[in-house]
Short mmCIF file of C-alpha atoms and ligand atoms in Angstrom, two decimals:
data_model
loop_
_atom_site.label_atom_id
_atom_site.label_comp_id
_atom_site.label_asym_id
_atom_site.label_seq_id
_atom_site.Cartn_x
_atom_site.Cartn_y
_atom_site.Cartn_z
CA MET A 731 5.65 -55.58 10.49
CA THR A 732 3.43 -57.66 11.88
CA GLU A 733 1.77 -60.54 9.85
CA THR A 734 0.20 -63.20 11.20
CA ILE A 735 -1.09 -66.30 8.86
CA ALA A 736 -4.43 -66.88 8.88
CA PHE A 737 -4.53 -70.53 10.77
CA THR A 738 -8.30 -72.31 12.33
CA ALA A 739 -6.87 -73.41 14.93
CA ASP A 740 -6.37 -71.63 18.07
CA SER A 741 -2.43 -71.74 18.66
CA LEU A 742 -0.41 -69.66 20.56
CA THR A 743 1.22 -66.26 18.69
CA PHE A 744 4.47 -65.76 19.49
CA ASP A 745 6.90 -62.13 18.76
CA VAL A 746 9.85 -62.32 16.60
CA LEU A 747 11.90 -58.95 18.02
CA SER A 748 14.63 -57.18 15.89
CA PRO A 749 17.92 -58.07 17.42
CA ALA A 750 19.19 -54.28 16.92
CA THR A 751 16.55 -52.89 18.62
CA GLY A 752 14.65 -55.48 20.88
CA ALA A 753 11.27 -53.62 19.42
CA VAL A 754 8.58 -56.51 18.48
CA VAL A 755 8.77 -56.77 14.25
CA GLY A 756 6.67 -59.52 14.19
CA THR A 757 3.81 -61.62 15.42
CA PHE A 758 3.30 -65.22 13.88
CA PRO A 759 1.25 -68.31 15.39
CA SER A 760 2.75 -71.61 17.15
CA HIS A 761 1.60 -73.93 14.80
CA THR A 762 0.29 -76.75 16.99
CA ALA A 763 0.96 -81.00 16.32
CA ASP A 764 -2.84 -80.62 14.46
CA ASP A 765 -2.17 -77.80 13.13
CA VAL A 766 0.78 -79.39 11.14
CA ALA A 767 -0.61 -82.35 10.76
CA ALA A 768 -3.16 -80.58 8.39
CA THR A 769 -1.22 -78.73 7.35
CA VAL A 770 0.45 -82.41 5.82
CA GLU A 771 -2.63 -83.36 4.67
CA ARG A 772 -3.63 -80.36 2.64
CA ALA A 773 -0.13 -81.28 0.63
CA ARG A 774 -0.63 -84.80 -0.17
CA SER A 775 -3.78 -83.92 -2.97
CA ALA A 776 -1.78 -81.24 -3.68
CA ALA A 777 1.74 -83.81 -4.54
CA VAL A 778 -0.38 -85.57 -6.49
CA TRP A 779 -1.14 -82.40 -8.69
CA TRP A 780 2.44 -81.09 -8.81
CA ALA A 781 3.73 -85.13 -9.55
CA GLY A 782 1.38 -85.29 -12.46
CA LEU A 783 2.87 -82.07 -14.16
CA SER A 784 5.76 -82.61 -16.69
CA PHE A 785 8.69 -81.17 -15.62
CA ALA A 786 9.00 -78.08 -18.14
CA GLN A 787 5.39 -77.13 -16.15
CA ARG A 788 7.11 -77.29 -12.88
CA ALA A 789 9.56 -75.25 -14.34
CA LYS A 790 7.83 -72.61 -15.27
CA GLY A 791 6.06 -72.69 -11.72
CA LEU A 792 9.46 -72.45 -10.74
CA ALA A 793 10.34 -69.46 -12.91
CA ARG A 794 7.11 -67.07 -12.08
CA TRP A 795 8.26 -68.39 -8.32
CA ARG A 796 11.72 -66.59 -8.93
CA SER A 797 10.13 -63.69 -10.88
CA GLU A 798 8.30 -63.23 -7.89
CA ILE A 799 10.91 -62.84 -5.63
CA VAL A 800 13.25 -60.32 -7.77
CA ARG A 801 9.85 -58.15 -7.41
CA GLY A 802 10.17 -58.11 -4.45
CA THR A 803 13.46 -57.92 -3.04
CA ASP A 804 12.85 -54.18 -1.69
CA GLU A 805 10.25 -56.12 0.86
CA LEU A 806 12.09 -58.86 0.96
CA VAL A 807 15.23 -57.31 2.16
CA GLU A 808 14.16 -55.28 4.51
CA LEU A 809 12.10 -57.96 5.91
CA ILE A 810 15.14 -60.18 6.29
CA ASN A 811 17.09 -56.84 7.65
CA SER A 812 14.49 -56.16 10.65
CA GLU A 813 14.60 -60.16 11.41
CA MET A 814 17.98 -61.26 11.36
CA GLY A 815 19.81 -57.87 11.39
CA LYS A 816 21.29 -58.77 7.47
CA PRO A 817 22.65 -55.55 6.48
CA VAL A 818 20.55 -54.68 3.17
CA SER A 819 23.25 -55.25 1.00
CA ASP A 820 24.24 -58.44 2.12
CA ALA A 821 20.69 -59.70 2.09
CA LYS A 822 20.83 -58.60 -1.77
CA LEU A 823 23.64 -60.64 -2.11
CA GLU A 824 22.05 -63.32 -0.77
CA LEU A 825 18.57 -63.25 -3.16
CA ALA A 826 21.05 -63.08 -5.49
CA MET A 827 22.91 -66.69 -5.03
CA ALA A 828 19.61 -68.24 -4.05
CA LEU A 829 18.16 -67.66 -7.50
CA GLU A 830 21.34 -68.74 -9.99
CA HIS A 831 20.39 -72.19 -7.57
CA LEU A 832 16.10 -72.28 -8.24
CA ALA A 833 16.71 -71.43 -11.52
CA TRP A 834 19.55 -74.49 -12.11
CA GLY A 835 16.90 -76.80 -9.99
CA GLY A 836 14.09 -76.07 -12.48
CA LYS A 837 16.11 -76.17 -15.51
CA ASN A 838 18.14 -78.94 -14.84
CA ALA A 839 15.48 -81.55 -13.15
CA ALA A 840 14.20 -83.22 -16.34
CA LYS A 841 17.79 -84.26 -17.26
CA VAL A 842 18.84 -85.25 -13.95
CA LEU A 843 15.55 -86.73 -12.93
CA GLY A 844 13.88 -88.43 -15.93
CA PRO A 845 14.18 -91.41 -17.13
CA ARG A 846 17.39 -92.64 -18.40
CA SER A 847 18.48 -96.05 -19.90
CA VAL A 848 21.31 -98.29 -18.52
CA PRO A 849 23.49 -101.49 -20.56
CA SER A 850 22.08 -104.74 -19.45
CA SER A 851 24.78 -107.57 -18.48
CA LEU A 852 25.83 -110.95 -20.30
CA LEU A 853 23.70 -112.44 -18.43
CA THR A 854 21.31 -110.29 -18.52
CA ILE A 855 20.90 -109.07 -22.27
CA ASN A 856 17.62 -109.88 -22.52
CA GLN A 857 16.64 -106.78 -20.75
CA ALA A 858 15.81 -103.10 -21.17
CA ALA A 859 17.06 -101.59 -18.16
CA SER A 860 16.19 -98.34 -17.18
CA VAL A 861 16.38 -95.67 -14.30
CA GLU A 862 14.14 -93.17 -13.33
CA PHE A 863 14.10 -90.47 -9.89
CA PRO A 864 10.34 -90.17 -9.16
CA PRO A 865 9.17 -87.22 -6.34
CA LEU A 866 8.78 -88.81 -3.12
CA GLY A 867 5.71 -87.01 -2.12
CA VAL A 868 5.38 -83.79 0.96
CA VAL A 869 8.89 -83.13 1.94
CA GLY A 870 9.38 -81.44 5.14
CA VAL A 871 11.93 -78.19 5.20
CA ILE A 872 13.06 -77.04 8.05
CA GLY A 873 15.71 -74.11 8.10
CA PRO A 874 17.93 -71.29 10.13
CA TRP A 875 17.48 -67.48 10.61
CA ASN A 876 21.78 -67.18 9.07
CA TYR A 877 20.38 -67.24 5.55
CA PRO A 878 16.81 -67.32 5.76
CA VAL A 879 16.23 -66.86 1.35
CA PHE A 880 19.29 -68.91 0.36
CA THR A 881 19.64 -71.35 2.81
CA PRO A 882 15.99 -72.75 2.92
CA LEU A 883 15.91 -72.37 -0.28
CA SER A 884 18.30 -74.58 -1.13
CA SER A 885 16.08 -77.11 -0.59
CA LEU A 886 12.47 -76.00 -1.00
CA SER A 887 13.79 -75.43 -4.46
CA PHE A 888 15.00 -78.68 -5.39
CA ALA A 889 12.68 -80.71 -3.97
CA LEU A 890 9.79 -79.13 -5.73
CA ALA A 891 11.39 -79.33 -9.31
CA ALA A 892 11.84 -82.95 -8.09
CA GLY A 893 8.22 -82.48 -7.90
CA ASN A 894 7.15 -82.47 -4.22
CA ALA A 895 5.10 -80.64 -2.32
CA VAL A 896 6.79 -79.02 0.14
CA VAL A 897 5.86 -77.69 4.04
CA PHE A 898 8.30 -75.10 5.25
CA LYS A 899 9.41 -74.47 9.16
CA PRO A 900 11.26 -71.55 8.74
CA SER A 901 12.96 -70.58 12.55
CA GLU A 902 10.87 -68.87 14.97
CA PHE A 903 13.43 -65.60 13.89
CA THR A 904 12.68 -65.65 10.66
CA PRO A 905 8.66 -66.38 10.47
CA GLY A 906 8.65 -63.52 8.00
CA VAL A 907 10.72 -64.22 5.21
CA GLY A 908 9.62 -68.00 4.93
CA ALA A 909 5.97 -66.56 4.87
CA TRP A 910 6.63 -64.60 2.09
CA LEU A 911 8.72 -66.43 -0.06
CA VAL A 912 5.81 -68.81 0.43
CA ALA A 913 3.15 -66.56 -0.69
CA ALA A 914 4.74 -65.78 -3.49
CA PHE A 915 5.26 -69.23 -4.22
CA GLN A 916 1.49 -69.54 -4.35
CA ARG A 917 1.04 -66.43 -5.85
CA ALA A 918 3.15 -68.12 -9.15
CA VAL A 919 1.49 -70.97 -8.27
CA PRO A 920 -1.59 -70.69 -7.64
CA GLU A 921 -3.70 -73.90 -8.51
CA HIS A 922 -2.59 -75.99 -5.03
CA PRO A 923 -0.61 -75.36 -2.01
CA VAL A 924 2.05 -77.09 -3.16
CA LEU A 925 4.51 -75.13 -0.81
CA GLN A 926 3.18 -74.08 2.98
CA VAL A 927 4.59 -72.41 5.40
CA VAL A 928 3.99 -73.39 9.67
CA THR A 929 5.52 -71.34 11.91
CA GLY A 930 6.84 -72.05 15.64
CA GLY A 931 10.03 -73.18 17.46
CA ALA A 932 11.15 -76.61 18.59
CA GLU A 933 7.96 -77.85 18.99
CA THR A 934 6.56 -77.45 16.04
CA GLY A 935 9.29 -78.39 14.19
CA ALA A 936 9.12 -81.63 16.15
CA ALA A 937 5.60 -82.18 15.02
CA LEU A 938 6.38 -82.13 11.41
CA CYS A 939 9.34 -84.49 12.16
CA ARG A 940 6.45 -86.75 13.55
CA SER A 941 3.99 -85.94 10.56
CA GLY A 942 5.24 -88.40 8.46
CA VAL A 943 6.13 -86.05 5.70
CA ASP A 944 8.18 -88.36 3.18
CA LYS A 945 11.84 -86.75 4.32
CA ILE A 946 12.83 -83.60 6.04
CA GLY A 947 15.99 -81.66 4.92
CA PHE A 948 16.83 -80.07 8.36
CA THR A 949 19.57 -77.68 8.64
CA GLY A 950 21.25 -75.71 11.71
CA SER A 951 22.39 -76.37 14.38
CA THR A 952 24.45 -80.24 14.87
CA ALA A 953 22.92 -80.33 18.36
CA THR A 954 19.16 -79.83 16.77
CA GLY A 955 20.18 -81.92 14.23
CA LYS A 956 20.47 -84.93 16.51
CA LYS A 957 17.02 -83.86 17.40
CA VAL A 958 15.68 -83.98 14.28
CA MET A 959 17.31 -87.77 13.44
CA ALA A 960 15.13 -89.20 17.02
CA ALA A 961 12.39 -87.89 16.31
CA CYS A 962 12.43 -89.18 13.04
CA SER A 963 13.55 -92.53 13.28
CA GLU A 964 10.31 -92.97 14.33
CA SER A 965 8.93 -93.18 11.43
CA LEU A 966 11.78 -94.83 9.37
CA THR A 967 11.61 -90.60 8.07
CA PRO A 968 14.59 -90.14 6.41
CA VAL A 969 16.53 -86.73 6.76
CA LEU A 970 18.49 -84.50 4.93
CA MET A 971 21.06 -83.05 7.41
CA GLU A 972 22.96 -79.87 6.83
CA CYS A 973 24.64 -78.64 10.39
CA GLY A 974 27.27 -76.84 11.98
CA GLY A 975 30.86 -75.78 10.88
CA LYS A 976 34.63 -75.08 11.90
CA ASP A 977 35.72 -74.12 8.61
CA ALA A 978 39.02 -73.43 7.93
CA LEU A 979 41.32 -71.26 5.71
CA ILE A 980 44.80 -72.48 4.89
CA VAL A 981 47.20 -69.69 3.57
CA ASP A 982 50.66 -71.08 2.09
CA ALA A 983 54.19 -69.57 1.47
CA ASP A 984 53.66 -68.78 -1.89
CA ALA A 985 49.79 -67.56 -1.60
CA ASP A 986 48.64 -64.18 -2.80
CA ILE A 987 48.64 -62.58 0.42
CA GLU A 988 46.24 -60.15 0.32
CA ALA A 989 43.73 -61.90 -1.34
CA ALA A 990 44.00 -64.73 1.43
CA ALA A 991 43.61 -61.88 4.71
CA ASP A 992 40.63 -60.35 2.49
CA ALA A 993 38.96 -63.01 1.92
CA ALA A 994 39.27 -63.96 5.95
CA VAL A 995 37.80 -61.34 6.99
CA TRP A 996 34.99 -60.92 4.47
CA GLY A 997 34.60 -65.07 5.21
CA GLY A 998 34.92 -64.73 9.45
CA LEU A 999 33.55 -61.37 9.82
CA SER A 1000 30.96 -61.18 7.34
CA ASN A 1001 26.81 -61.26 8.41
CA ALA A 1002 28.17 -61.26 11.63
CA GLY A 1003 30.23 -64.56 11.53
CA GLN A 1004 26.96 -65.85 11.27
CA THR A 1005 27.45 -68.71 8.51
CA CYS A 1006 27.38 -72.38 8.46
CA LEU A 1007 30.57 -71.92 5.82
CA ALA A 1008 32.18 -69.01 7.84
CA VAL A 1009 35.83 -69.11 7.82
CA GLU A 1010 36.61 -69.50 11.92
CA ARG A 1011 39.60 -71.09 11.95
CA VAL A 1012 42.98 -70.18 9.99
CA TYR A 1013 46.35 -72.09 9.51
CA VAL A 1014 49.01 -69.87 7.92
CA HIS A 1015 52.45 -71.33 6.77
CA GLU A 1016 55.20 -69.32 9.12
CA ALA A 1017 57.24 -68.17 6.06
CA VAL A 1018 53.71 -65.61 5.84
CA TYR A 1019 52.48 -65.40 8.74
CA ASP A 1020 53.54 -62.23 10.68
CA ALA A 1021 52.92 -60.91 6.11
CA PHE A 1022 49.23 -62.42 6.87
CA VAL A 1023 48.60 -61.24 10.14
CA THR A 1024 49.05 -57.36 9.24
CA GLU A 1025 47.14 -57.59 6.52
CA VAL A 1026 43.89 -59.34 8.90
CA VAL A 1027 44.16 -56.91 10.79
CA LYS A 1028 44.24 -54.10 8.94
CA ARG A 1029 41.31 -55.39 7.11
CA ALA A 1030 39.21 -56.09 10.45
CA LYS A 1031 39.79 -52.88 12.06
CA ALA A 1032 38.00 -51.23 8.73
CA ILE A 1033 34.66 -53.34 9.66
CA ARG A 1034 32.29 -52.42 12.50
CA ALA A 1035 28.89 -53.73 13.82
CA GLY A 1036 26.42 -51.60 14.27
CA THR A 1037 23.08 -50.73 12.59
CA ASP A 1038 24.25 -47.33 10.52
CA ASN A 1039 25.36 -47.00 6.93
CA GLY A 1040 28.92 -47.48 7.97
CA SER A 1041 28.60 -50.12 9.75
CA LYS A 1042 29.49 -53.41 7.34
CA ILE A 1043 27.60 -56.03 9.69
CA GLY A 1044 24.45 -56.19 11.96
CA PRO A 1045 24.21 -57.59 15.59
CA ILE A 1046 24.40 -61.01 16.89
CA THR A 1047 21.24 -62.48 15.96
CA MET A 1048 20.14 -65.18 18.67
CA PRO A 1049 20.98 -63.37 22.34
CA SER A 1050 22.24 -66.45 23.85
CA GLN A 1051 24.59 -66.93 20.65
CA VAL A 1052 26.13 -63.86 22.46
CA ASP A 1053 27.10 -65.79 25.56
CA VAL A 1054 28.64 -68.70 23.62
CA ILE A 1055 31.27 -66.27 21.62
CA LEU A 1056 32.13 -65.08 25.17
CA ARG A 1057 32.41 -68.07 26.48
CA HIS A 1058 35.19 -68.69 23.81
CA VAL A 1059 36.57 -65.51 23.69
CA THR A 1060 37.31 -65.76 26.90
CA ASP A 1061 38.50 -69.22 27.52
CA ALA A 1062 40.80 -68.39 24.37
CA LEU A 1063 42.02 -65.79 26.63
CA GLU A 1064 42.16 -67.85 29.87
CA ARG A 1065 44.11 -70.01 27.70
CA GLY A 1066 46.86 -68.08 27.18
CA GLY A 1067 45.69 -66.49 23.48
CA ARG A 1068 45.56 -62.46 22.69
CA ALA A 1069 42.94 -60.68 20.77
CA LEU A 1070 45.32 -58.58 18.02
CA ILE A 1071 41.66 -56.67 18.03
CA GLY A 1072 38.34 -57.06 19.60
CA GLY A 1073 37.69 -58.87 22.77
CA LEU A 1074 35.36 -59.03 25.76
CA ASP A 1075 35.35 -55.51 25.71
CA THR A 1076 33.85 -54.90 22.49
CA ILE A 1077 30.64 -56.90 22.70
CA ASP A 1078 27.71 -54.52 23.53
CA ARG A 1079 24.36 -55.79 23.86
CA GLN A 1080 23.93 -57.96 20.94
CA PHE A 1081 26.99 -55.94 18.61
CA VAL A 1082 29.80 -58.06 18.43
CA GLN A 1083 33.31 -56.22 16.98
CA PRO A 1084 35.32 -58.00 15.25
CA THR A 1085 37.85 -60.13 17.38
CA ILE A 1086 41.24 -61.77 15.92
CA LEU A 1087 42.99 -64.02 18.31
CA VAL A 1088 46.01 -65.45 17.94
CA ASP A 1089 48.10 -67.66 19.90
CA VAL A 1090 45.08 -69.82 20.86
CA PRO A 1091 45.28 -73.82 21.96
CA GLU A 1092 44.36 -75.83 19.66
CA ASP A 1093 42.09 -77.44 22.05
CA SER A 1094 40.37 -75.18 23.17
CA LEU A 1095 36.61 -73.70 22.61
CA ALA A 1096 37.16 -70.84 20.22
CA VAL A 1097 39.27 -73.99 18.35
CA THR A 1098 36.93 -76.66 18.54
CA GLU A 1099 33.25 -75.90 18.99
CA GLU A 1100 31.09 -73.66 16.27
CA THR A 1101 31.36 -69.68 17.52
CA PHE A 1102 28.87 -67.99 15.00
CA GLY A 1103 30.51 -64.77 15.43
CA PRO A 1104 32.87 -61.92 13.97
CA THR A 1105 35.92 -64.08 15.52
CA LEU A 1106 38.99 -65.76 13.86
CA THR A 1107 41.22 -67.48 15.43
CA VAL A 1108 45.44 -67.76 13.46
CA ALA A 1109 47.53 -70.15 13.77
CA LYS A 1110 51.06 -70.51 12.85
CA VAL A 1111 52.08 -73.59 11.03
CA ALA A 1112 55.49 -74.93 10.05
CA ASP A 1113 54.27 -76.39 6.72
CA MET A 1114 51.06 -77.57 5.13
CA ASP A 1115 50.60 -81.11 5.90
CA GLU A 1116 50.68 -79.70 9.59
CA ALA A 1117 47.77 -77.50 8.73
CA ILE A 1118 46.01 -80.64 6.81
CA ASP A 1119 46.02 -82.41 10.38
CA ARG A 1120 45.02 -79.55 11.73
CA VAL A 1121 41.57 -78.83 9.55
CA ASN A 1122 41.25 -82.40 9.47
CA ALA A 1123 41.06 -82.90 13.71
CA SER A 1124 37.53 -81.00 13.43
CA ARG A 1125 34.44 -83.58 14.40
CA TYR A 1126 33.14 -80.95 11.55
CA GLY A 1127 33.98 -81.05 8.05
CA LEU A 1128 31.76 -78.60 6.18
CA GLY A 1129 33.29 -76.74 3.96
CA ALA A 1130 37.77 -75.12 3.48
CA THR A 1131 39.37 -72.79 1.74
CA VAL A 1132 43.12 -73.16 0.19
CA PHE A 1133 45.33 -69.86 -0.42
CA SER A 1134 47.80 -71.28 -3.05
CA ARG A 1135 49.43 -70.79 -6.64
CA ALA A 1136 51.50 -74.55 -7.33
CA ARG A 1137 49.48 -76.50 -4.19
CA GLY A 1138 46.11 -75.37 -4.02
CA VAL A 1139 44.40 -78.92 -5.76
CA GLU A 1140 45.74 -81.54 -4.00
CA ILE A 1141 46.25 -79.53 -0.59
CA ALA A 1142 42.41 -79.37 -1.17
CA ARG A 1143 42.12 -83.32 -1.89
CA ARG A 1144 43.31 -84.51 1.73
CA LEU A 1145 41.02 -82.37 3.14
CA ARG A 1146 38.34 -83.76 5.07
CA VAL A 1147 35.00 -81.67 4.17
CA GLY A 1148 32.32 -81.35 1.78
CA GLY A 1149 33.97 -78.35 -0.58
CA VAL A 1150 36.95 -76.52 -1.13
CA ALA A 1151 37.68 -73.42 -2.56
CA ILE A 1152 41.29 -72.65 -3.35
CA ASN A 1153 41.89 -69.26 -4.06
CA ALA A 1154 38.19 -67.73 -3.47
CA PHE A 1155 35.77 -67.92 -0.30
CA VAL A 1156 33.20 -70.29 -0.54
CA ALA A 1157 32.95 -70.02 -4.16
CA TYR A 1158 31.96 -73.82 -4.70
CA ALA A 1159 28.70 -72.85 -2.58
CA THR A 1160 27.74 -70.30 -5.61
CA ILE A 1161 28.28 -72.52 -8.22
CA PRO A 1162 24.86 -74.07 -8.84
CA SER A 1163 25.86 -77.60 -10.62
CA LEU A 1164 28.06 -78.08 -7.83
CA PRO A 1165 26.52 -80.06 -4.80
CA LEU A 1166 27.26 -78.73 -1.43
CA GLY A 1167 27.15 -80.46 1.96
CA GLY A 1168 28.61 -81.69 4.64
CA VAL A 1169 30.90 -84.76 6.12
CA GLY A 1170 31.59 -85.99 10.00
CA GLN A 1171 29.26 -83.61 12.21
CA SER A 1172 28.41 -81.18 9.93
CA GLY A 1173 26.04 -83.42 8.07
CA PHE A 1174 25.46 -85.90 5.38
CA GLY A 1175 23.67 -85.40 2.41
CA ARG A 1176 24.00 -82.76 -0.20
CA VAL A 1177 21.07 -80.09 -1.21
CA HIS A 1178 22.69 -77.92 -4.91
CA GLY A 1179 23.57 -80.24 -8.03
CA PRO A 1180 22.50 -83.12 -9.56
CA GLU A 1181 22.52 -84.29 -5.81
CA GLY A 1182 20.82 -81.77 -4.08
CA LEU A 1183 18.19 -82.64 -7.03
CA LYS A 1184 18.02 -86.72 -6.66
CA GLU A 1185 18.14 -85.86 -2.37
CA PHE A 1186 14.40 -85.52 -2.36
CA THR A 1187 13.26 -88.32 -4.55
CA TYR A 1188 13.51 -91.46 -5.20
CA ALA A 1189 16.14 -94.18 -7.43
CA LYS A 1190 13.39 -96.42 -9.33
CA ALA A 1191 14.63 -99.26 -11.14
CA ILE A 1192 12.38 -100.65 -14.08
CA SER A 1193 13.58 -104.00 -16.17
CA ARG A 1194 11.63 -105.56 -19.65
CA GLN A 1195 12.41 -108.09 -21.09
CA ARG A 1196 13.05 -107.91 -25.04
CA PHE A 1197 12.76 -111.53 -25.68
CA PRO A 1198 12.61 -114.78 -23.54
CA SER A 1199 16.20 -115.44 -22.59
CA PRO A 1200 18.49 -117.79 -24.22
CA LEU A 1201 19.75 -118.95 -20.66
CA ALA A 1202 16.45 -119.74 -18.24
CA LEU A 1203 17.42 -119.11 -14.37
CA THR A 1204 15.38 -117.93 -12.68
CA THR A 1205 12.87 -120.75 -13.38
CA PHE A 1206 12.23 -124.58 -11.80
CA ALA A 1207 12.00 -125.39 -15.20
CA ARG A 1208 15.89 -124.69 -15.36
CA THR A 1209 18.17 -127.75 -16.78
CA GLU A 1210 21.19 -129.37 -16.25
CA ARG A 1211 23.22 -128.50 -19.37
CA THR A 1212 21.33 -124.39 -18.54
CA ASP A 1213 23.63 -124.60 -14.56
CA ALA A 1214 26.75 -125.75 -17.16
CA ILE A 1215 26.39 -123.33 -19.29
CA ALA A 1216 25.72 -120.39 -16.73
CA GLY A 1217 28.54 -122.12 -14.65
CA ALA A 1218 31.03 -122.02 -17.83
CA LEU A 1219 29.85 -118.33 -18.07
CA VAL A 1220 30.40 -117.08 -14.26
CA LYS A 1221 34.16 -118.92 -14.49
CA LEU A 1222 34.77 -117.34 -17.94
CA LEU A 1223 33.63 -114.05 -16.56
CA HIS A 1224 34.34 -113.58 -13.02
CA GLY A 1225 37.51 -116.24 -12.39
CA ARG A 1226 39.94 -115.16 -14.78
CA ASN A 1227 41.84 -112.68 -12.30
P1 NAD B 1655 19.18 -74.11 15.13
O1 NAD B 1655 19.40 -75.86 15.15
O2 NAD B 1655 18.67 -73.83 16.66
O3 NAD B 1655 17.70 -74.58 13.89
C1 NAD B 1655 17.27 -75.01 12.99
C2 NAD B 1655 16.07 -74.70 13.03
O4 NAD B 1655 15.41 -76.29 13.39
C3 NAD B 1655 14.71 -74.31 13.66
O5 NAD B 1655 14.29 -74.14 12.69
C4 NAD B 1655 14.39 -74.57 15.21
O6 NAD B 1655 12.77 -74.59 14.75
C5 NAD B 1655 14.59 -76.04 14.17
N1 NAD B 1655 14.60 -77.09 15.68
C6 NAD B 1655 14.76 -76.54 16.67
N2 NAD B 1655 14.46 -77.07 17.52
C7 NAD B 1655 14.00 -78.31 16.39
C8 NAD B 1655 13.34 -79.85 17.68
N3 NAD B 1655 13.34 -80.80 19.02
N4 NAD B 1655 12.52 -80.37 16.10
C9 NAD B 1655 12.73 -80.18 14.85
N5 NAD B 1655 12.76 -78.93 14.91
C10 NAD B 1655 13.63 -78.22 15.88
O7 NAD B 1655 19.88 -73.76 13.93
P2 NAD B 1655 19.54 -71.78 13.70
O8 NAD B 1655 20.41 -71.94 14.94
O9 NAD B 1655 18.47 -71.25 13.18
O10 NAD B 1655 20.66 -72.22 12.78
C11 NAD B 1655 22.02 -71.89 13.17
C12 NAD B 1655 22.52 -73.36 12.51
O11 NAD B 1655 22.74 -73.80 11.26
C13 NAD B 1655 24.68 -73.06 12.72
O12 NAD B 1655 24.77 -74.29 13.18
C14 NAD B 1655 24.69 -73.35 11.26
O13 NAD B 1655 25.95 -73.93 11.69
C15 NAD B 1655 23.58 -74.23 10.56
N6 NAD B 1655 23.56 -74.16 9.38
C16 NAD B 1655 24.02 -75.24 8.32
C17 NAD B 1655 24.55 -75.05 6.83
C18 NAD B 1655 24.33 -75.80 6.14
O14 NAD B 1655 23.81 -75.73 4.42
N7 NAD B 1655 25.35 -76.77 6.90
C19 NAD B 1655 23.20 -73.39 6.65
C20 NAD B 1655 23.29 -72.95 7.43
C21 NAD B 1655 23.38 -72.71 8.94
#
């Protein structure tokens, strides 16, 4: 598919290449800073119109967008497949998850963000108090390519449900998917350009950061996140940072080993390991280590990277990522690790076969850095305390998975990560009412759930005096008697502990 977004500026273009074949599958403009500024300008007036609608009216628009996406599923999944290589059936799964969150955002915005009365205090008893969450205005969303629908939609749909206009810069690897989503929204809400797309690489993204938007919702690597923050700091533009991870799966001695192995293989290898929440490291109780490794290897042997019907995973999307994977696997093997399946010989152009590594030192790249390929390191631990320490030793803190019959919740609470799934892989990311996000180098802020809606608003406090205070404190007419009563009250309220 070759689709060019019409644009007035004489911007250069860039090609999108199929990661499977290298063929050109699309050509798009590299939007300049002027293009971005003009887009944000148009968004300003659209934002006023959109914010002026009721929550219910916006929810209707978002519901129509959902239907447009469902109607266009076949076209959209083909586009995902051609631009980033994900198998079509996995692309359908991605769409299904994204639609759940889109629906939740639209339906719950009024309840989460609408005006709400809150209690006043004894000293402010004459005031009625309420809080509400107005939209910020125009939000810029910068997205990655690995889940080109699910990931940006998390920010897009929540920013829109909260009443913002949005300018979206999809990854330069998946601009067609981004443009498709925006075109679908514009069919659903044709009145004003409430959601627009700009395409291009780092320079277009940086221009969006400097365009005066009221917030940037960024999802991508930690390294780029730091550049986005630096650019946004120039204008004190707030940022939401959804960055990289090095998620672990923990297997306790009493775990269901088959289920844990299945989750490790799916969590580590699906989407060719190109998932921010992918299982990249596994820590297994020594009592079940051998049985677990046997199960993992058995399952992983059935998975092959390719493009034919029998292959369950596709190519590595970014050519440069193959070098990262090679470097991590080489480092692991040179430092005493062993590849039980896969390894260096099984990497062919952008196709990386499943690689299960054991005996890898904890300070090697395959354990400390995001690999973003279909690789797993599996390590033996003496007990769950050691497993928890090793998980928490990472500078990342996105998510984790725990397999344990008796101690799942206890272990989950001790992990320093944004989300934990017990006895299933990343279930928390698919439950619409739960927030998603990380700590440490995985970022900050949240998408999904009530926290995700509030992320694209500001808290506004309103107080209304119902009657004059019997204890007038904030006036120069305050008397000594008032001071004495206030002093006694303060002692009574706060001084008795
Ligand atoms: P990336 O950091 O290379 O690019 C992300 C986006 O930032 C792209 O749109 C890119 O064009 C843009 N960009 C690049 N340089 C920029 C700059 N200087 N200023 C502004 N924008 C700039 O990431 P990627 O390779 O597209 O995505 C993979 C990464 O995303 C992985 O690290 C993965 O873990 C992470 N990710 C995180 C989550 C999450 O929820 N935490 C979800 C999906 C992906």
